[in-house]
Each structure stands twice: as C-alpha cells, then as structure tokens.
Amino acid sequence: MKKIIIAIDGFSSTGKSTIAKQLAKQLGYVYVDTGAMYRAVALFSMENGYINKESFDVQTLINALPNIRLKFQYNEELGFAEMFLNDENVENQIRTLEVSQYVSRIAEISEVRAKLVEQQQKMGQERGIVMDGRDIGTVVFPDAEVKIFMNSSAETRAQRRFEELTAKNQDVTYEAVLKNVQERDYIDSHREDSPLVIAKGAIEIDNSTLNKEEQFEQVMELVRKSME
Ligand code: DC
C-alpha cells in the first residue's frame, strides 16, 4: 500500500499527540512529536544558563547549536519514542511547566527552526510517518497527503494539561497553566518565522465538539481516501 505523510498541526494541548499515536499504531507508521525537539532545545538552553527569567542570550544558543544532538528512541513498554538530548533520556524533564514557559521563545529563533526542520524532513524521507507540531503542513511537509489542524478552547486545553501535570505530581495551578497556554498560543501564532497558521488543504478538527472515537474515525476516513 502507498505510504503517506500525515501532518498534524494545532495549538498546544489540542490532543494532537493522542490522535497521532493512534494513527501511527493503526497504520504501522512512525510517530514524531516535533514539540519534544523544541522542548529539548529549551531544556538545553535553561541548563546552560542561556535563558532565564531576566535574559535570553540568543547568539550563544545559536553558536551552541552544533553541540545539540537530538534523537528519538522507541520504548516498547510505553509504546512511543522518548526524547534523548546528547544521549540522555530527557522525556520527563521536557514536560514540566518550566520548560513550557520558555519553549515558545526558543521556537522563535530561525536558526533553531532550520536545524530541527532539516532533521524532521530527513525522518520523513521514506514517508510512512505521522508528525505533529505547529509548522508541519506549512513548512516541514507542505506536500503531505493528509493535513489536519486541531483546535479547541484555551480553557479545555488548559484543563487537560493541568490534569496531566498534576497526575505527574507537579505542583501547578490551573490558572498558571491557562496563562501559559494563552501566552504560547499568542507567541506561536504571531512569530515571524513559521507562525502557526492553517496549512493550505488542511482539514480543521475542533475536538471540544467530538469525542475521541468520532475524531479518530473522521481522520481515518481522510487517510483511507488519500491512500486510494
Ligand atoms: O507541542 P508542544 O506543546 O510540546 O510544543 C512546544 C512548543 O514548541 C510550542 O509552544 C511551539 C514549539 N513548536 C514549534 O514551534 N514548532 C513545532 N513544529 C512544534 C513545536
């Protein structure tokens, strides 16, 4: 059967990864969470003191980019690939609210984007891939056979993210998570390089109105059609 590329874009916590993982499993495709790559660069910048509450040393980060090696490694038990930063498993560390508070600023830097986009395009060379992020249908794979744009209200998304974080025993408030979601929405959709916009040919899905099964069926229908 013809192998395709499925590009899933949308605001944070819209359930992109849930649907992407389901699709990859069903089709036997590779799933790539590109947000994890931006998060790993944010973690690297925090650990090395390039970014903190007061300042952001952009040039030093740009100079250090060749020292950042990112790799996904599939974990059989978890059923998805974990993020490795310079051979260290950082899957849990990149999911904190602290990393979320810096990552959009890291993702504004064109040099960072160029490096990550190149690596993402290589991963899709053989097709047979489901990739989620903000610029997959617009920049990384404008020729993807299926493009999806996921959306839902900021409140619904913040509630979901808040529950995920508290389930991991992170000490956060709903208000702080909502504020972060709204700030990232703004920065991600207003940045100069590759802002989050609906790609040409993308199908919009608002998951505040659909349950998970309905949503999956709707997307699978698109996938089947594109494989004919
Ligand atoms: O999907 P996520 O919330 O884990 O992504 C974290 C941040 O990374 C998000 O706020 C914007 C950035 N990002 C991006 O600019 N481009 C992508 N393809 C994926 C993520």
PDB file of N, CA, C and O in Angstrom, residues 3 21 27 44 50 52-53 61 79 84 86 92 96-97 114 120 142 144 151 177 185 191 195 209:
ATOM      1  N   LYS A   3       2.606   4.549   0.886  1.00  0.00           N
ATOM      2  CA  LYS A   3       2.929   5.161   2.187  1.00  0.00           C
ATOM      3  C   LYS A   3       2.768   6.673   2.084  1.00  0.00           C
ATOM      4  O   LYS A   3       3.251   7.272   1.118  1.00  0.00           O
ATOM      5  N   LYS A  21      -0.619   9.326  17.742  1.00  0.00           N
ATOM      6  CA  LYS A  21      -0.190   7.999  18.223  1.00  0.00           C
ATOM      7  C   LYS A  21      -1.153   6.919  17.758  1.00  0.00           C
ATOM      8  O   LYS A  21      -0.726   5.843  17.333  1.00  0.00           O
ATOM      9  N   LEU A  27      -1.657   2.323  11.480  1.00  0.00           N
ATOM     10  CA  LEU A  27      -1.051   2.213  10.146  1.00  0.00           C
ATOM     11  C   LEU A  27       0.334   1.576  10.168  1.00  0.00           C
ATOM     12  O   LEU A  27       0.919   1.305   9.115  1.00  0.00           O
ATOM     13  N   PHE A  44      18.053  22.411  27.148  1.00  0.00           N
ATOM     14  CA  PHE A  44      19.497  22.618  26.976  1.00  0.00           C
ATOM     15  C   PHE A  44      19.842  24.088  27.287  1.00  0.00           C
ATOM     16  O   PHE A  44      20.828  24.368  27.981  1.00  0.00           O
ATOM     17  N   TYR A  50      21.517  29.930  29.182  1.00  0.00           N
ATOM     18  CA  TYR A  50      21.329  30.869  28.053  1.00  0.00           C
ATOM     19  C   TYR A  50      20.014  31.625  28.207  1.00  0.00           C
ATOM     20  O   TYR A  50      19.838  32.699  27.676  1.00  0.00           O
ATOM     21  N   ASN A  52      16.823  32.616  31.064  1.00  0.00           N
ATOM     22  CA  ASN A  52      16.215  32.579  32.400  1.00  0.00           C
ATOM     23  C   ASN A  52      15.172  33.681  32.445  1.00  0.00           C
ATOM     24  O   ASN A  52      14.876  34.291  31.406  1.00  0.00           O
ATOM     25  N   LYS A  53      14.640  33.922  33.600  1.00  0.00           N
ATOM     26  CA  LYS A  53      13.532  34.903  33.695  1.00  0.00           C
ATOM     27  C   LYS A  53      13.953  36.292  33.217  1.00  0.00           C
ATOM     28  O   LYS A  53      13.156  37.029  32.657  1.00  0.00           O
ATOM     29  N   LEU A  61      23.232  30.642  22.173  1.00  0.00           N
ATOM     30  CA  LEU A  61      22.471  29.437  21.806  1.00  0.00           C
ATOM     31  C   LEU A  61      22.735  29.079  20.338  1.00  0.00           C
ATOM     32  O   LEU A  61      22.993  27.913  20.021  1.00  0.00           O
ATOM     33  N   GLY A  79       5.257   2.387  24.358  1.00  0.00           N
ATOM     34  CA  GLY A  79       4.586   2.415  23.059  1.00  0.00           C
ATOM     35  C   GLY A  79       4.809   3.701  22.282  1.00  0.00           C
ATOM     36  O   GLY A  79       4.081   4.019  21.365  1.00  0.00           O
ATOM     37  N   PHE A  84      15.826  11.957  23.493  1.00  0.00           N
ATOM     38  CA  PHE A  84      17.175  11.939  24.055  1.00  0.00           C
ATOM     39  C   PHE A  84      17.915  13.195  23.630  1.00  0.00           C
ATOM     40  O   PHE A  84      17.934  13.539  22.445  1.00  0.00           O
ATOM     41  N   ASN A  86      21.618  14.726  23.698  1.00  0.00           N
ATOM     42  CA  ASN A  86      23.017  14.317  23.875  1.00  0.00           C
ATOM     43  C   ASN A  86      23.120  13.012  24.676  1.00  0.00           C
ATOM     44  O   ASN A  86      23.825  12.924  25.680  1.00  0.00           O
ATOM     45  N   ASN A  92      10.962  13.020  30.567  1.00  0.00           N
ATOM     46  CA  ASN A  92      10.180  13.607  31.661  1.00  0.00           C
ATOM     47  C   ASN A  92      10.534  15.070  31.898  1.00  0.00           C
ATOM     48  O   ASN A  92       9.657  15.904  32.105  1.00  0.00           O
ATOM     49  N   THR A  96       7.845  19.634  31.850  1.00  0.00           N
ATOM     50  CA  THR A  96       7.471  20.461  33.002  1.00  0.00           C
ATOM     51  C   THR A  96       6.914  21.818  32.544  1.00  0.00           C
ATOM     52  O   THR A  96       7.156  22.255  31.418  1.00  0.00           O
ATOM     53  N   LEU A  97       6.189  22.471  33.465  1.00  0.00           N
ATOM     54  CA  LEU A  97       5.650  23.795  33.158  1.00  0.00           C
ATOM     55  C   LEU A  97       6.787  24.790  32.943  1.00  0.00           C
ATOM     56  O   LEU A  97       6.685  25.701  32.129  1.00  0.00           O
ATOM     57  N   ALA A 114      15.588  26.032  11.634  1.00  0.00           N
ATOM     58  CA  ALA A 114      16.234  25.453  10.443  1.00  0.00           C
ATOM     59  C   ALA A 114      16.864  24.108  10.790  1.00  0.00           C
ATOM     60  O   ALA A 114      16.737  23.133  10.040  1.00  0.00           O
ATOM     61  N   GLN A 120      13.755  16.858  10.796  1.00  0.00           N
ATOM     62  CA  GLN A 120      12.385  16.329  10.623  1.00  0.00           C
ATOM     63  C   GLN A 120      12.160  15.873   9.184  1.00  0.00           C
ATOM     64  O   GLN A 120      11.567  14.817   8.936  1.00  0.00           O
ATOM     65  N   PRO A 142       5.036  20.467   3.178  1.00  0.00           N
ATOM     66  CA  PRO A 142       3.893  21.106   2.503  1.00  0.00           C
ATOM     67  C   PRO A 142       3.214  20.151   1.511  1.00  0.00           C
ATOM     68  O   PRO A 142       2.083  20.393   1.106  1.00  0.00           O
ATOM     69  N   ALA A 144       2.469  16.991   2.237  1.00  0.00           N
ATOM     70  CA  ALA A 144       1.868  15.863   2.985  1.00  0.00           C
ATOM     71  C   ALA A 144       0.510  15.517   2.377  1.00  0.00           C
ATOM     72  O   ALA A 144      -0.256  16.407   1.996  1.00  0.00           O
ATOM     73  N   ASN A 151      -8.012  21.997  16.933  1.00  0.00           N
ATOM     74  CA  ASN A 151      -8.292  23.155  17.773  1.00  0.00           C
ATOM     75  C   ASN A 151      -9.261  22.808  18.895  1.00  0.00           C
ATOM     76  O   ASN A 151      -9.975  21.825  18.809  1.00  0.00           O
ATOM     77  N   VAL A 177      -1.421  27.311  34.379  1.00  0.00           N
ATOM     78  CA  VAL A 177      -1.399  26.517  33.142  1.00  0.00           C
ATOM     79  C   VAL A 177      -2.169  27.257  32.046  1.00  0.00           C
ATOM     80  O   VAL A 177      -1.706  27.363  30.910  1.00  0.00           O
ATOM     81  N   ASP A 185       0.015  30.282  22.776  1.00  0.00           N
ATOM     82  CA  ASP A 185      -0.849  30.463  21.598  1.00  0.00           C
ATOM     83  C   ASP A 185      -0.464  31.753  20.883  1.00  0.00           C
ATOM     84  O   ASP A 185      -0.325  31.785  19.669  1.00  0.00           O
ATOM     85  N   ARG A 191       4.716  34.728  15.683  1.00  0.00           N
ATOM     86  CA  ARG A 191       6.151  34.851  15.407  1.00  0.00           C
ATOM     87  C   ARG A 191       6.364  35.046  13.897  1.00  0.00           C
ATOM     88  O   ARG A 191       5.529  34.660  13.083  1.00  0.00           O
ATOM     89  N   PRO A 195       4.931  30.970  11.577  1.00  0.00           N
ATOM     90  CA  PRO A 195       3.875  31.052  12.599  1.00  0.00           C
ATOM     91  C   PRO A 195       2.856  29.942  12.413  1.00  0.00           C
ATOM     92  O   PRO A 195       2.738  29.393  11.317  1.00  0.00           O
ATOM     93  N   THR A 209     -15.925  19.467  20.386  1.00  0.00           N
ATOM     94  CA  THR A 209     -17.267  19.020  19.986  1.00  0.00           C
ATOM     95  C   THR A 209     -17.320  17.532  19.639  1.00  0.00           C
ATOM     96  O   THR A 209     -18.386  16.966  19.512  1.00  0.00           O
TER      97      THR A 209
END
